[in-house]
Coordinates of C-alpha atoms in Angstrom, one line a residue:
X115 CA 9.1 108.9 -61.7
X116 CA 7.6 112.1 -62.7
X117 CA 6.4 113.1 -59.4
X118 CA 7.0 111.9 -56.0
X119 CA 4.3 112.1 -52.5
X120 CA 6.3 113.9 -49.8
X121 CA 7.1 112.8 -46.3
X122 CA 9.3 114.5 -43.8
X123 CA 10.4 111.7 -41.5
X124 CA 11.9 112.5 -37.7
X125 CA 13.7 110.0 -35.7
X126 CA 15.3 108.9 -32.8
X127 CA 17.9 106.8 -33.2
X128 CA 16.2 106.3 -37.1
X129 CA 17.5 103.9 -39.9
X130 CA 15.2 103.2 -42.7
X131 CA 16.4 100.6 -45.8
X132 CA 15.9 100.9 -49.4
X133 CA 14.7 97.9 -51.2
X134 CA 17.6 96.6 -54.1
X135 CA 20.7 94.2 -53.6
X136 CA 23.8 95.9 -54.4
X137 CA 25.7 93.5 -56.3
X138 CA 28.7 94.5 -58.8
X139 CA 32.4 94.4 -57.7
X140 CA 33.7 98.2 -56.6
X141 CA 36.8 100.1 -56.5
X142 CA 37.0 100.2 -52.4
X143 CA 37.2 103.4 -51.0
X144 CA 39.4 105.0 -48.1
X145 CA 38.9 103.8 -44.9
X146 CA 41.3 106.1 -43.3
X147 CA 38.1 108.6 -41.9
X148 CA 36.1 105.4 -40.6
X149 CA 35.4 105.8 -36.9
X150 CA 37.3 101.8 -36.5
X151 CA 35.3 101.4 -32.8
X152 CA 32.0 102.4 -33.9
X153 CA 32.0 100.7 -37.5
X154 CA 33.1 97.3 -35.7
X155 CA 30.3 97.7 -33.1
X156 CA 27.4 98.4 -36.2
X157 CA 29.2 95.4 -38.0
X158 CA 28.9 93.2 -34.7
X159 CA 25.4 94.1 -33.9
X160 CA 24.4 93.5 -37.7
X161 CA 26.4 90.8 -39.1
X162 CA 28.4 91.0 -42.0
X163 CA 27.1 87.8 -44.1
X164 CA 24.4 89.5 -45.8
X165 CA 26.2 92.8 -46.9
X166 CA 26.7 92.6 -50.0
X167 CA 29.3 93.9 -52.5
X168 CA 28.8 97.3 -54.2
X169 CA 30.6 99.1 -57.2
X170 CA 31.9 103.1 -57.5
X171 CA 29.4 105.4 -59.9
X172 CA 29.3 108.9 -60.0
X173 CA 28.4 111.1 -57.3
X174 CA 27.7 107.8 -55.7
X175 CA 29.9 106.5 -52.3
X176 CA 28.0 102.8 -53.9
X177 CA 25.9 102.0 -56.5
X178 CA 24.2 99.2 -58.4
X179 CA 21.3 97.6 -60.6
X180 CA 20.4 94.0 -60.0
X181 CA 17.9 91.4 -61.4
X182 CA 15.2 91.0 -58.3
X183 CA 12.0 88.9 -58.4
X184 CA 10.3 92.2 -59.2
X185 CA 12.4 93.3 -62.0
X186 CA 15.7 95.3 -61.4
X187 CA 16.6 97.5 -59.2
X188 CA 19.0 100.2 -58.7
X189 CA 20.1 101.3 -55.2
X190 CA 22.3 104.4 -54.8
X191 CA 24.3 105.4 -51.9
X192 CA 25.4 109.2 -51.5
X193 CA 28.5 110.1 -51.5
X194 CA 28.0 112.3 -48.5
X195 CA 25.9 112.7 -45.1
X196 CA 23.3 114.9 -46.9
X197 CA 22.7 112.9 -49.6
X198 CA 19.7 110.7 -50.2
X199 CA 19.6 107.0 -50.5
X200 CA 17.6 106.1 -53.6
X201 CA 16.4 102.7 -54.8
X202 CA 14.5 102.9 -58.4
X203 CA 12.5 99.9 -60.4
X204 CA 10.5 100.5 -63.8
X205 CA 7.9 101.1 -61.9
X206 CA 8.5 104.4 -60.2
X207 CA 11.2 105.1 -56.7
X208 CA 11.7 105.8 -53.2
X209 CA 14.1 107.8 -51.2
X210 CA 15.5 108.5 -48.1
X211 CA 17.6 111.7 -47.6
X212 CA 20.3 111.4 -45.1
X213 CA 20.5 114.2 -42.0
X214 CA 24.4 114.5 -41.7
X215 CA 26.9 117.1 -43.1
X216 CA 28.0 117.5 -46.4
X217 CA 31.2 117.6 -45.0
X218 CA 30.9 113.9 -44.2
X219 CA 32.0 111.6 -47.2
X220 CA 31.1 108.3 -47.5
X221 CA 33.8 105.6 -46.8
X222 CA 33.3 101.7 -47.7
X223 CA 35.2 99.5 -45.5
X224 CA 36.3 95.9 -45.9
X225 CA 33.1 94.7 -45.4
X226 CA 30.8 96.6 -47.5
X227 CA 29.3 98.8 -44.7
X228 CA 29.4 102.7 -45.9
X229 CA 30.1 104.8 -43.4
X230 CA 30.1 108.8 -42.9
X231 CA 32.2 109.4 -39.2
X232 CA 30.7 112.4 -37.4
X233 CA 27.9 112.9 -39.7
X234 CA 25.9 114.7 -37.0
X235 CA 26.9 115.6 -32.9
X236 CA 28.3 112.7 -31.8
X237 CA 26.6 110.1 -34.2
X238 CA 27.5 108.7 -37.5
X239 CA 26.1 107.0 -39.9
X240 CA 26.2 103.7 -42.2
X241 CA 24.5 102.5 -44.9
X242 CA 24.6 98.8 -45.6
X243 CA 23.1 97.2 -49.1
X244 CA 22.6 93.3 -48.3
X245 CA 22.0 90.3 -50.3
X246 CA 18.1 90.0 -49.4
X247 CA 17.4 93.0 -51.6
X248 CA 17.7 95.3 -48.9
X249 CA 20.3 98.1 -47.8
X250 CA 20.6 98.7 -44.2
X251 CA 20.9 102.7 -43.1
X252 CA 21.8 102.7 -39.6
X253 CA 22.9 105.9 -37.0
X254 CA 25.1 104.9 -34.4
X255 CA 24.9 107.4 -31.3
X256 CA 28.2 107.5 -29.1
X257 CA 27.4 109.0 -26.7
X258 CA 24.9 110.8 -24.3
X259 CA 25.6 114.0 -25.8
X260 CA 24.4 112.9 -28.8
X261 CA 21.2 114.5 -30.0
X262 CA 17.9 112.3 -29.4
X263 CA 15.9 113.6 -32.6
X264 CA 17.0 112.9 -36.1
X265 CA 15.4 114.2 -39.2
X266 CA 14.8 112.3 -42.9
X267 CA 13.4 113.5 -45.9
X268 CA 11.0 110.1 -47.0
X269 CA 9.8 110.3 -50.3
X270 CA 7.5 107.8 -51.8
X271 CA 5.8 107.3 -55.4
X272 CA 2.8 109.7 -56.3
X273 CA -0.6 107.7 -54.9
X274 CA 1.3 106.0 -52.2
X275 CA 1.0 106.6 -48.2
X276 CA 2.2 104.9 -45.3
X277 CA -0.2 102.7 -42.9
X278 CA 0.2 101.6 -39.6
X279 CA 1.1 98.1 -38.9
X280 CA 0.5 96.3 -36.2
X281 CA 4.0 95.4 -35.1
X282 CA 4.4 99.4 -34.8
X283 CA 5.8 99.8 -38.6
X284 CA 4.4 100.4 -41.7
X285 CA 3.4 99.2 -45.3
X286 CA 3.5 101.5 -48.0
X287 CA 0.3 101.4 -50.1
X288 CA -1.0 102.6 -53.3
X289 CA -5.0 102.6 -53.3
X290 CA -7.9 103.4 -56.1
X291 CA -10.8 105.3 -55.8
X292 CA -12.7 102.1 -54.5
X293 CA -10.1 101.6 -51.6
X294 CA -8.2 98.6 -53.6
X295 CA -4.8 98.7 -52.0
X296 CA -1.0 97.5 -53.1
X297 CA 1.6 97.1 -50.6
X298 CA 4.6 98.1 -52.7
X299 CA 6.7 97.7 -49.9
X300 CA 7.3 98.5 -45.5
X301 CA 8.9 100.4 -43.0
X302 CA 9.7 97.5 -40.7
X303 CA 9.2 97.4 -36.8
X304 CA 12.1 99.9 -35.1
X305 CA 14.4 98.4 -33.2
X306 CA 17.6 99.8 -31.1
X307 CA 20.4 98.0 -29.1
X308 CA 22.8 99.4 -27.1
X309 CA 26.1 98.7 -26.6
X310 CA 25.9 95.1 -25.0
X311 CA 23.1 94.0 -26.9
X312 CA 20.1 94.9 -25.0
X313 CA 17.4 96.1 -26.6
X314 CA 16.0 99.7 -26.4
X315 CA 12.7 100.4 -26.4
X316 CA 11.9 102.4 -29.5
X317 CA 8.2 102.7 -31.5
X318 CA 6.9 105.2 -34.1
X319 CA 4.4 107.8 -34.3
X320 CA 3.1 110.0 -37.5
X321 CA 2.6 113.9 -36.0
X322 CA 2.0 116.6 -38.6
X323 CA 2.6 114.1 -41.8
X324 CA 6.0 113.4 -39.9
X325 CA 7.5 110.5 -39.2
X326 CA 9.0 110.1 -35.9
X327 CA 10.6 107.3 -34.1
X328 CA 11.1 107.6 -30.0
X329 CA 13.4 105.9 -28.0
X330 CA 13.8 105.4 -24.2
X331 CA 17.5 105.4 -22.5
X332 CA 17.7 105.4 -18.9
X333 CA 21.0 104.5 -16.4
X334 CA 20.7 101.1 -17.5
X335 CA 21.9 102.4 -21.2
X336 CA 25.2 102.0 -22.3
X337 CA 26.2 103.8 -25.2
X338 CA 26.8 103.6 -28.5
X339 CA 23.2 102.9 -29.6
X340 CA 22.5 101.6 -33.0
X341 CA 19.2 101.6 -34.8
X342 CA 17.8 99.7 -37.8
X343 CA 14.4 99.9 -38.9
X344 CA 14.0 98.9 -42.8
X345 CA 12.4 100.1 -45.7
X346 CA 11.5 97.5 -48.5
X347 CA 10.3 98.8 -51.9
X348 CA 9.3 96.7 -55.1
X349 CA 10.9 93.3 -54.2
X350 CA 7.3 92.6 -52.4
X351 CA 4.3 93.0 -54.1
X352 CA 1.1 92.4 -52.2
X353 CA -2.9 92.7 -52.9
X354 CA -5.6 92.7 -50.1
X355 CA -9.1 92.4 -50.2
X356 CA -11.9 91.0 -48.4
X357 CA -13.3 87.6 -48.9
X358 CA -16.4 88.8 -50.2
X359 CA -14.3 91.2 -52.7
X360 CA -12.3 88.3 -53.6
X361 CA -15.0 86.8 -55.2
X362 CA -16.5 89.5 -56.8
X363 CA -13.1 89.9 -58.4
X364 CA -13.1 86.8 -59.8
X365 CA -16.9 86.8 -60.5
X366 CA -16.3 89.5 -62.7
X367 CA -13.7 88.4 -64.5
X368 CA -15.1 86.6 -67.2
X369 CA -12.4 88.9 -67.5
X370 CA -10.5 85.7 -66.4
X371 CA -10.4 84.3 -69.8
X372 CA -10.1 88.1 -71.1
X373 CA -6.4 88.5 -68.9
X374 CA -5.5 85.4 -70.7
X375 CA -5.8 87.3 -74.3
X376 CA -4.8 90.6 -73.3
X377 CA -2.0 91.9 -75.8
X378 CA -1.1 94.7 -73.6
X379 CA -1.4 97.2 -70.2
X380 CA -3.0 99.4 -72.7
X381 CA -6.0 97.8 -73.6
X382 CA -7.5 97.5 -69.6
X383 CA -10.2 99.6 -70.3
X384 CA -12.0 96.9 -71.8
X385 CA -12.2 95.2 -68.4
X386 CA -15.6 95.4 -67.8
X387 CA -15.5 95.7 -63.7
X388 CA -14.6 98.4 -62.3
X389 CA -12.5 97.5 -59.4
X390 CA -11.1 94.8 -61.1
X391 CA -10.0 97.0 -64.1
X392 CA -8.2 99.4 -61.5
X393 CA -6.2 96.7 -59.8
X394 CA -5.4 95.1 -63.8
X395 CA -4.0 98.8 -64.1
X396 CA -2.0 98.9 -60.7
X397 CA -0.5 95.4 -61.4
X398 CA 0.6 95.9 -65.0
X399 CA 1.6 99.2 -64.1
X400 CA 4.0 97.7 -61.3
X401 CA 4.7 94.3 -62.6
X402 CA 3.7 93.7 -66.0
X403 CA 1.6 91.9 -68.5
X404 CA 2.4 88.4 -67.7
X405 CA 2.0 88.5 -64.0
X406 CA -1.5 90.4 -65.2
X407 CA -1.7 87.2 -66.6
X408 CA -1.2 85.0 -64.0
X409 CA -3.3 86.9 -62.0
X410 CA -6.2 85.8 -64.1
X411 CA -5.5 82.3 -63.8
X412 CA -5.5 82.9 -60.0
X413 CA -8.9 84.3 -59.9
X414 CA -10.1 81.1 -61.4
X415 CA -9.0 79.3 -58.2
X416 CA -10.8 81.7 -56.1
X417 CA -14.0 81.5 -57.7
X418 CA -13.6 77.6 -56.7
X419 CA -12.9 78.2 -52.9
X420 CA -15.4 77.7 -50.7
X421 CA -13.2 78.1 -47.0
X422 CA -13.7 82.5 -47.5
X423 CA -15.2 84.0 -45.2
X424 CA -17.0 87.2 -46.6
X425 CA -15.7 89.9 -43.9
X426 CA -12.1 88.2 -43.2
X427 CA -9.5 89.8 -45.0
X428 CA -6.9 87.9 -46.9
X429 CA -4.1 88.7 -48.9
X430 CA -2.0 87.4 -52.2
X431 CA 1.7 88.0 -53.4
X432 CA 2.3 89.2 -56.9
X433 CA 5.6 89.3 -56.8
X434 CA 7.0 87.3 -56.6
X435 CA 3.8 85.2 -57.5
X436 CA 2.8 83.2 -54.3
X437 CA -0.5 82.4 -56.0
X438 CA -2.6 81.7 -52.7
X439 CA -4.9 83.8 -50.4
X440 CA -3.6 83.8 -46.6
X441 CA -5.9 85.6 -44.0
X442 CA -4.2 88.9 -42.3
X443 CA -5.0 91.3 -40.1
X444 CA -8.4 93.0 -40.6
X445 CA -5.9 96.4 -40.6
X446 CA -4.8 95.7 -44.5
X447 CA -8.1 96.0 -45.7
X448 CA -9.4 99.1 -44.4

């Protein structure tokens, strides 16, 4: 990825994951500066069924690259606090940069869970690749000294932004000059629990082209606190459009028998629709000729349904191929 769109992310009691399934055996590191207490209580509160195994690589506390529905991916996990977790596909890369010390090292325990012990005033923090194509960042506050506000450095692929969703996370989407929008992937709905398993209340804002996650402790707290909201990238590939743009996708694709012929991405600009030559170019640019391909077939199913409705929003997977339409919130299509 040649260039990247900037975010600087604040949080309270903020985890975000990076899409990609460590998978690869690894040389397992020290445990000996894993804070034993806290790591069992982020273990306990997560589970440790879906971690999955990662391997040693350079300047890397965990790295791998493994086959997804969406093509591989590579996830990389710093080998310190101030490091950035970074999960790459062909198609381009996110990252999260982590807001400890560099004088915290990484540390992989039995488990899998990575963990960097007093990465920040009385918190630490853990990163957690699991078997979903997912990796878990988590910070674990001990206690009520530790600081309330948290600070990431988000950065997402050039033409992408974040949108509000309305379970209080977001989807990151990649839009045209006619509005046509990709979800490439989400920030998931914050949660927080404390330490017997009661949930915090905890929600997101955007202030300044920040993003900042609150939380809410009272006397009825009981510390540590763990948080876990999740970042997906290029294992979920999603198009929406209204039902009235639906068809005049497929209407114009007599293009439908065209994606059947294409012999590359490089030959779109024959498409003779506009918006549907843009999203050709956003799907092979993501995923690839033949789900391009597929896509055309799929249109030819829409120009048959009858059950749209012209100003409902609906929305298809592309990868991995789910070839239907399924009516969501009005939200994704603005």
């Amino acid at each position: 990825m040649n260039s990247t769109a900037r975010i600087r992310t604040t949080a309270l009691l903020t985890a975000l994951a990076i899409a990609g399934t460590i998978h690869a055996g690894y040389a397992q590191a020290s445990t000996d500066n894993i804070s034993s207490d806290h790591l069992q209580f982020v273990e306990t509160v997560t589970g440790t069924d879906d971690i999955a195994a990662s391997k040693d690589a350079a300047g890397a506390a965990a790295e791998a690259t493994v086959p997804t529905p969406a093509g591989n991916v590579t996830v990389h996990v710093p080998d310190t606090a101030d490091g950035a977790v970074r999960m790459s596909t062909a198609a381009g890369a996110v990252s999260l940069g982590l807001p400890g010390a560099a004088s915290s090292r990484g540390a992989v325990s039995s488990a899998g869970t990575v963990t960097y012990r007093d990465a920040l005033k009385a918190a630490d923090l853990a990163v957690q690749p699991t078997t979903d194509g997912g990796a878990r960042t988590l910070i674990t506050l001990k206690n009520d000294s530790a600081p309330r506000s948290y600070r990431f450095d988000l950065r997402l692929p050039e033409g992408s932004e974040l949108e509000k969703t309305p379970d209080g996370g977001y989807q990151i989407a990649q839009k045209t000059a006619d509005g046509v929008k990709l979800s490439l992937g989400s920030v998931e709905a914050p949660w927080a629990k404390d330490k017997n398993g009661n949930p915090v209340p905890t929600r997101y804002e955007i202030i300044n082209g920040e993003l900042v996650q609150h939380i809410t402790t009272d006397e009825e707290t009981h510390f540590p606190v763990v948080a876990d909201p999740k970042l997906t990238y290029g294992v979920g590939i999603y198009f929406n459009a209204s039902g009235a743009e639906w068809k005049s996708y497929a209407a114009g694709a007599a293009t439908v028998a065209y994606f059947t012929n294409l012999a590359s991405c490089n030959v779109l600009d024959k498409i003779p629709h506009a918006v549907v030559k843009r999203v050709a170019g956003m799907i092979c640019g993501a995923v690839g000729l033949k789900t391009l391909k597929d896509y055309g077939d799929f249109l030819k199913n829409v120009v048959k349904d009858k059950s749209l409705k012209a100003t409902a929003c609906y929305q298809t997977r592309l990868m991995p191929k789910n070839g239907k339409l399924s009516k969501v919130s009005a939200g994704n299509c603005k």
